Amino acid sequence: SGINAEYGEAWKDDDKHASKKAQRKNAEEEKRKAALERKKLAAQLLAEEEETIAAAASSKVPPKKLTQAELNKRKEELEAKKEAESKEKEEPIHENLNRVMTDIEVAQSVEQAIAALDVNDGVDMHPEKRVKAAWTAFEQGRISQLRAENPSLRLSQIRQMLRKEWQKSPLNPLNK
């Protein structure tokens, strides 16, 4: 038996390509068998389902014929149900507030419309924009009066006095 073992080893096929080919052949055979099994299982499930459908179809009782009186009764019940639903859904109609004329100013011209829409009611929203023009008008009107009252003062001193008056003046837009 020792000779047979040596003899078997010597003649052993070590060809890699041949072994891979044999492996592929075995894998393909296994895939084919698995596909055949799946087909058999699907066919069996289909047959069972068809049997259950056939059994259910044969056990169905044909629907009972309705008489004219039963049809009328069903129709009346349906109409009564619809009326009850429509009564539940009815809501009181509210007055259109867009048409109500309370506390609304009516304008006949563009100026009146602007005045009606004017929210600030004469309050100057940006008095700082008019300070320079108001200052020059105040200065021109008042500088000659201060020179007449104080002829010995220099122009810079008169302007200092003007600034102090300007801070308290009602003509200053920032004081309003």
C-alpha positions as a Python dict, from the first residue, in 0.01 Angstrom:
ca = {
    (1, 'S'): (0, 0, 0),
    (2, 'G'): (303, 226, 46),
    (3, 'I'): (386, 182, -321),
    (4, 'N'): (35, 275, -427),
    (5, 'A'): (55, 597, -223),
    (6, 'E'): (382, 692, -391),
    (7, 'Y'): (249, 590, -728),
    (8, 'G'): (-75, 796, -675),
    (9, 'E'): (121, 1101, -572),
    (10, 'A'): (342, 1085, -876),
    (11, 'W'): (56, 1070, -1119),
    (12, 'K'): (-157, 1331, -942),
    (13, 'D'): (-288, 1601, -1183),
    (14, 'D'): (-164, 1945, -1065),
    (15, 'D'): (-295, 2141, -1365),
    (16, 'K'): (-450, 2465, -1228),
    (17, 'H'): (-654, 2535, -1542),
    (18, 'A'): (-813, 2193, -1536),
    (19, 'S'): (-909, 2228, -1169),
    (20, 'K'): (-1064, 2572, -1227),
    (21, 'K'): (-1258, 2432, -1522),
    (22, 'A'): (-1393, 2151, -1305),
    (23, 'Q'): (-1491, 2401, -1033),
    (24, 'R'): (-1678, 2617, -1284),
    (25, 'K'): (-1859, 2312, -1417),
    (26, 'N'): (-1966, 2211, -1066),
    (27, 'A'): (-2082, 2568, -986),
    (28, 'E'): (-2289, 2584, -1307),
    (29, 'E'): (-2446, 2248, -1225),
    (30, 'E'): (-2539, 2372, -875),
    (31, 'K'): (-2693, 2691, -1020),
    (32, 'R'): (-2896, 2484, -1267),
    (33, 'K'): (-3024, 2259, -987),
    (34, 'A'): (-3117, 2562, -771),
    (35, 'A'): (-3307, 2720, -1064),
    (36, 'L'): (-3492, 2392, -1124),
    (37, 'E'): (-3588, 2379, -754),
    (38, 'R'): (-3717, 2740, -767),
    (39, 'K'): (-3927, 2659, -1075),
    (40, 'K'): (-4079, 2355, -904),
    (41, 'L'): (-4159, 2562, -592),
    (42, 'A'): (-4318, 2841, -801),
    (43, 'A'): (-4529, 2590, -995),
    (44, 'Q'): (-4644, 2430, -668),
    (45, 'L'): (-4739, 2769, -517),
    (46, 'L'): (-4926, 2863, -836),
    (47, 'A'): (-5124, 2539, -827),
    (48, 'E'): (-5217, 2595, -459),
    (49, 'E'): (-5328, 2952, -529),
    (50, 'E'): (-5541, 2846, -826),
    (51, 'E'): (-5708, 2582, -608),
    (52, 'T'): (-5796, 2838, -339),
    (53, 'I'): (-5932, 3079, -601),
    (54, 'A'): (-6142, 2806, -762),
    (55, 'A'): (-6277, 2701, -421),
    (56, 'A'): (-6366, 3060, -332),
    (57, 'A'): (-6536, 3120, -668),
    (58, 'S'): (-6750, 2808, -641),
    (59, 'S'): (-6859, 2890, -285),
    (60, 'K'): (-6988, 3240, -375),
    (61, 'V'): (-7362, 3283, -369),
    (62, 'P'): (-7506, 3501, -645),
    (63, 'P'): (-7638, 3833, -512),
    (64, 'K'): (-8003, 3851, -418),
    (65, 'K'): (-8225, 4046, -657),
    (66, 'L'): (-8361, 4370, -515),
    (67, 'T'): (-8723, 4464, -550),
    (68, 'Q'): (-8838, 4808, -657),
    (69, 'A'): (-8963, 4879, -303),
    (70, 'E'): (-8618, 4803, -155),
    (71, 'L'): (-8451, 5029, -411),
    (72, 'N'): (-8689, 5315, -323),
    (73, 'K'): (-8628, 5261, 48),
    (74, 'R'): (-8249, 5280, 0),
    (75, 'K'): (-8287, 5592, -212),
    (76, 'E'): (-8495, 5766, 58),
    (77, 'E'): (-8243, 5672, 328),
    (78, 'L'): (-7960, 5813, 118),
    (79, 'E'): (-8148, 6139, 57),
    (80, 'A'): (-8229, 6175, 428),
    (81, 'K'): (-7864, 6122, 513),
    (82, 'K'): (-7754, 6389, 260),
    (83, 'E'): (-8006, 6640, 401),
    (84, 'A'): (-7882, 6580, 756),
    (85, 'E'): (-7522, 6636, 644),
    (86, 'S'): (-7610, 6957, 458),
    (87, 'K'): (-7791, 7094, 765),
    (88, 'E'): (-7486, 7022, 979),
    (89, 'K'): (-7255, 7195, 733),
    (90, 'E'): (-7463, 7514, 705),
    (91, 'E'): (-7294, 7805, 880),
    (92, 'P'): (-7435, 8152, 924),
    (93, 'I'): (-7313, 8394, 659),
    (94, 'H'): (-7103, 8668, 813),
    (95, 'E'): (-7136, 9027, 705),
    (96, 'N'): (-6871, 9140, 457),
    (97, 'L'): (-6650, 9373, 657),
    (98, 'N'): (-6508, 9525, 339),
    (99, 'R'): (-6847, 9681, 266),
    (100, 'V'): (-6912, 9820, 614),
    (101, 'M'): (-6841, 10195, 622),
    (102, 'T'): (-6768, 10275, 987),
    (103, 'D'): (-6499, 10519, 1097),
    (104, 'I'): (-6376, 10562, 741),
    (105, 'E'): (-6278, 10891, 589),
    (106, 'V'): (-6407, 10939, 236),
    (107, 'A'): (-6176, 11133, 4),
    (108, 'Q'): (-6299, 11319, -304),
    (109, 'S'): (-5958, 11426, -436),
    (110, 'V'): (-5597, 11313, -432),
    (111, 'E'): (-5503, 11562, -160),
    (112, 'Q'): (-5787, 11438, 61),
    (113, 'A'): (-5681, 11078, 0),
    (114, 'I'): (-5324, 11157, 99),
    (115, 'A'): (-5446, 11341, 407),
    (116, 'A'): (-5671, 11044, 498),
    (117, 'L'): (-5385, 10799, 456),
    (118, 'D'): (-5134, 11020, 639),
    (119, 'V'): (-5053, 10827, 953),
    (120, 'N'): (-4816, 11068, 1128),
    (121, 'D'): (-5074, 11352, 1145),
    (122, 'G'): (-4832, 11636, 1070),
    (123, 'V'): (-4544, 11502, 1279),
    (124, 'D'): (-4218, 11547, 1091),
    (125, 'M'): (-4063, 11201, 1070),
    (126, 'H'): (-3718, 11323, 958),
    (127, 'P'): (-3650, 11673, 1099),
    (128, 'E'): (-3276, 11624, 1066),
    (129, 'K'): (-3311, 11656, 687),
    (130, 'R'): (-3438, 12017, 724),
    (131, 'V'): (-3193, 12144, 990),
    (132, 'K'): (-2943, 12310, 754),
    (133, 'A'): (-3203, 12505, 556),
    (134, 'A'): (-3379, 12615, 875),
    (135, 'W'): (-3044, 12720, 1029),
    (136, 'T'): (-2944, 12938, 733),
    (137, 'A'): (-3286, 13108, 733),
    (138, 'F'): (-3266, 13165, 1110),
    (139, 'E'): (-2907, 13292, 1084),
    (140, 'Q'): (-2983, 13541, 804),
    (141, 'G'): (-3280, 13685, 987),
    (142, 'R'): (-3121, 13705, 1331),
    (143, 'I'): (-2753, 13792, 1261),
    (144, 'S'): (-2830, 14150, 1155),
    (145, 'Q'): (-3039, 14204, 1473),
    (146, 'L'): (-2759, 14074, 1698),
    (147, 'R'): (-2499, 14297, 1524),
    (148, 'A'): (-2719, 14598, 1584),
    (149, 'E'): (-2760, 14508, 1951),
    (150, 'N'): (-2391, 14418, 2004),
    (151, 'P'): (-2172, 14619, 1762),
    (152, 'S'): (-1849, 14559, 1956),
    (153, 'L'): (-1865, 14173, 1927),
    (154, 'R'): (-1679, 13980, 1663),
    (155, 'L'): (-1864, 13763, 1408),
    (156, 'S'): (-1756, 13438, 1582),
    (157, 'Q'): (-1898, 13565, 1912),
    (158, 'I'): (-2226, 13663, 1747),
    (159, 'R'): (-2244, 13315, 1590),
    (160, 'Q'): (-2193, 13157, 1933),
    (161, 'M'): (-2488, 13358, 2064),
    (162, 'L'): (-2690, 13250, 1757),
    (163, 'R'): (-2611, 12883, 1830),
    (164, 'K'): (-2737, 12917, 2188),
    (165, 'E'): (-3058, 13082, 2066),
    (166, 'W'): (-3095, 12818, 1794),
    (167, 'Q'): (-3088, 12537, 2051),
    (168, 'K'): (-3396, 12689, 2220),
    (169, 'S'): (-3568, 12831, 1911),
    (170, 'P'): (-3909, 12700, 1798),
    (171, 'L'): (-3781, 12736, 1437),
    (172, 'N'): (-3532, 12454, 1498),
    (173, 'P'): (-3688, 12134, 1350),
    (174, 'L'): (-3520, 11921, 1615),
    (175, 'N'): (-3710, 12101, 1892),
    (176, 'K'): (-4054, 12005, 1765),
}
